XYZ file of C-alpha atoms in Angstrom:
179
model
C -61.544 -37.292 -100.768
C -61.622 -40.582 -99.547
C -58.708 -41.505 -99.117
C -58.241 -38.398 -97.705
C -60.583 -39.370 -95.148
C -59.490 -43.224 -94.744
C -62.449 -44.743 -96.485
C -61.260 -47.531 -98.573
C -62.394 -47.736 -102.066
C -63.932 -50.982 -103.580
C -63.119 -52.363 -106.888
C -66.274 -50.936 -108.397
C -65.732 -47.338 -107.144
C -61.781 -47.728 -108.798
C -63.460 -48.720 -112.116
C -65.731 -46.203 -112.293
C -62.773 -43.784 -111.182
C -60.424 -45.368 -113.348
C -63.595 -45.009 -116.543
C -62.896 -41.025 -116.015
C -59.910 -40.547 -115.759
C -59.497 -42.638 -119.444
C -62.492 -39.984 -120.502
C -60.035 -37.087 -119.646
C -57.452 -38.035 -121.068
C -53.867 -36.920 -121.025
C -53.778 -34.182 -118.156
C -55.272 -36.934 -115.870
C -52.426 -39.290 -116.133
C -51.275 -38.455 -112.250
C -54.845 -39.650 -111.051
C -54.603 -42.211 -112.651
C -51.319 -43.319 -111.545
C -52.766 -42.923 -107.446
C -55.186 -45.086 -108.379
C -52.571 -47.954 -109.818
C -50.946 -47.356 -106.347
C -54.169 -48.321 -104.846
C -55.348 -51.364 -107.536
C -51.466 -52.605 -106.828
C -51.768 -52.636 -102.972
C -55.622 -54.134 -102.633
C -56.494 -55.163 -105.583
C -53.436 -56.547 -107.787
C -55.097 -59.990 -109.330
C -58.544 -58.221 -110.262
C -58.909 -58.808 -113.936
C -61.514 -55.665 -114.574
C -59.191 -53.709 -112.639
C -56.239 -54.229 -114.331
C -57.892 -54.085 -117.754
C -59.047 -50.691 -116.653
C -55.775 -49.586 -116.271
C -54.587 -51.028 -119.558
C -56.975 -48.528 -120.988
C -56.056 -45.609 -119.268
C -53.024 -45.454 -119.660
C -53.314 -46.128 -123.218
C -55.977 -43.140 -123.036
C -54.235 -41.039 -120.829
C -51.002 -41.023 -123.413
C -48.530 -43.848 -121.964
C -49.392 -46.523 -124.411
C -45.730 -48.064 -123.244
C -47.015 -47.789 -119.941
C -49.834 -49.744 -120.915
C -47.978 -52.539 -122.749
C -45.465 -52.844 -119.759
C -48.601 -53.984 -117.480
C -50.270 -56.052 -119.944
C -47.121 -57.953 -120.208
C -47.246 -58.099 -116.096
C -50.589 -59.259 -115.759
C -49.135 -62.337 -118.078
C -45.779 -62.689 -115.794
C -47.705 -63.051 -113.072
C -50.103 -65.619 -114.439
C -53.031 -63.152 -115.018
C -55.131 -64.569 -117.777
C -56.846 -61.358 -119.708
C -60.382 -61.338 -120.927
C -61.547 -60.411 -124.299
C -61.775 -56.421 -122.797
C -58.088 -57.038 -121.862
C -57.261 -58.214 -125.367
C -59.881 -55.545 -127.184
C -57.995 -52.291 -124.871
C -54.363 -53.954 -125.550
C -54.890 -54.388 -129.279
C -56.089 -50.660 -129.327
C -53.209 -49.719 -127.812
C -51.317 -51.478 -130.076
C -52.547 -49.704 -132.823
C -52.155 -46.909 -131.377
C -48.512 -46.808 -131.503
C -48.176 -48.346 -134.969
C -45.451 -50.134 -136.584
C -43.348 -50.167 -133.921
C -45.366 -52.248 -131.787
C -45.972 -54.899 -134.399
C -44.190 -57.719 -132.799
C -46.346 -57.206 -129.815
C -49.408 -57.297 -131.646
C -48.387 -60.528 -133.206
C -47.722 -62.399 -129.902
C -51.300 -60.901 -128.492
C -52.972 -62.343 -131.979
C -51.241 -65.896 -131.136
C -52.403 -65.051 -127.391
C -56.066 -64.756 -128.439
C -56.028 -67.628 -130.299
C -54.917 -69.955 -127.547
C -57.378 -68.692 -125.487
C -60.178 -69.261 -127.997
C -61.598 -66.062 -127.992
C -60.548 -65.599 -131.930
C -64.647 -66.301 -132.318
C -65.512 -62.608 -130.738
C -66.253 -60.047 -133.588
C -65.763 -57.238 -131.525
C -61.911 -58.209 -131.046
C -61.446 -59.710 -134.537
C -62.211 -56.100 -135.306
C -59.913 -54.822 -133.191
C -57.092 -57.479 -134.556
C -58.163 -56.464 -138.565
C -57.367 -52.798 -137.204
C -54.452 -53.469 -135.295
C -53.090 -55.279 -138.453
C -53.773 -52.300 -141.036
C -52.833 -49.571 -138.526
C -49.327 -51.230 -137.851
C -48.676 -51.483 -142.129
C -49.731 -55.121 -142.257
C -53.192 -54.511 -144.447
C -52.574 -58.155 -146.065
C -52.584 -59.830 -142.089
C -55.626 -57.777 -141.435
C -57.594 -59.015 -144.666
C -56.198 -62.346 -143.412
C -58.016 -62.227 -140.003
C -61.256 -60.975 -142.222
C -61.138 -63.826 -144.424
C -60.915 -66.270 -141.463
C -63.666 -64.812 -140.051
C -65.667 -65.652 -143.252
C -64.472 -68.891 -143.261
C -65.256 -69.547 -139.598
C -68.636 -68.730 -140.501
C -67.953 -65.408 -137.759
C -70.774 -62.488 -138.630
C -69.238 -59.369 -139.396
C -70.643 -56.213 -138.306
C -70.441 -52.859 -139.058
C -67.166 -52.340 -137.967
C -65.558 -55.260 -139.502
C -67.090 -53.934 -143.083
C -66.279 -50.129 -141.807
C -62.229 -52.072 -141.015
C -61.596 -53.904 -143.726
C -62.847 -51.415 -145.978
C -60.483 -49.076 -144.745
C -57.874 -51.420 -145.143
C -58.658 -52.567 -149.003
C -58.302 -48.502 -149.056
C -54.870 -48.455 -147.629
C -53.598 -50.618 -150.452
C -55.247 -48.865 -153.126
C -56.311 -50.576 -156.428
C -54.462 -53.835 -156.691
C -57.103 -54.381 -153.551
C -60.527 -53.453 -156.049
C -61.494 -56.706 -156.516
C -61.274 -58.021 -153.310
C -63.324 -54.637 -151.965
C -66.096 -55.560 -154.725
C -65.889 -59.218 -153.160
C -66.990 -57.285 -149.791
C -69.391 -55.157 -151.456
């Protein structure tokens, strides 16, 4: 409706559009694409923005869609935040072994950008890791976290438990060094 009536949106109302649209999911996805028209035309450098849309379309079913404008944001110099990372690495493991490659050139990403410190998105990488058939990477990014003295939380233990699972019982020992 307001575009409709030739009010221009502002970054915040986008976001908040953008937010439930992601909720929605799927059937959404042509919303969601009017509102990249909008974000490309006004607002193509805004960092939230763009992350927003990195979720939704990851949310909305077009994880490839996602990926491709992750990897535009980057072209054009756009330097993500740990959101960016967190959303990108979901969709990442979202898609699975396919999208490996990609997951390893975010991890080396996140790394140069010293954000490998966050616990929310070291989560995120130990999941990415065991959800695209790399369980011994992902217990690698836990035990670096243990050796960079990094709290785990909840879903780190919840992760990398889930993980140890995945392998089955050559892992035991190292799940009764979590435990």
């Amino acid at each position: 409706q307001m575009i409709a009536n030739n009010i221009k949106p502002n970054n915040y109302t986008l976001s908040g559009t953008l937010t439930a649209i992601s909720s929605l999911g799927p059937s959404e996805l042509e919303k969601g694409k009017q509102i990249h028209q909008v974000i490309t035309q006004n607002f193509s450098s805004d960092i939230k923005l763009l992350t927003a849309l990195v979720q939704m379309y990851n949310n909305c079913g077009d994880p490839n869609k996602s990926i491709e404008l992750y990897d535009q944001m980057i072209a054009n110099n756009i330097t993500p935040n740990e959101i960016t990372y967190i959303n990108i690495l979901t969709t990442i493991s979202s898609i699975g072994p396919d999208a490996l490659e990609k997951g390893k050139q975010i991890h080396q990403q996140i790394t140069q950008h010293k954000f490998d410190s966050n616990v929310i998105l070291l989560n995120s990488l130990i999941q990415m890791y065991n959800n695209c058939g790399k369980p011994s990477k992902a217990i690698a990014v836990y035990d670096q976290m243990i050796a960079n003295n990094i709290t785990p939380n909840e879903i780190t233990y919840i992760n990398i438990l889930t993980t140890i699972s995945s392998i089955g019982p050559d892992a035991l020992e190292k799940g009764k060094q979590i435990h």
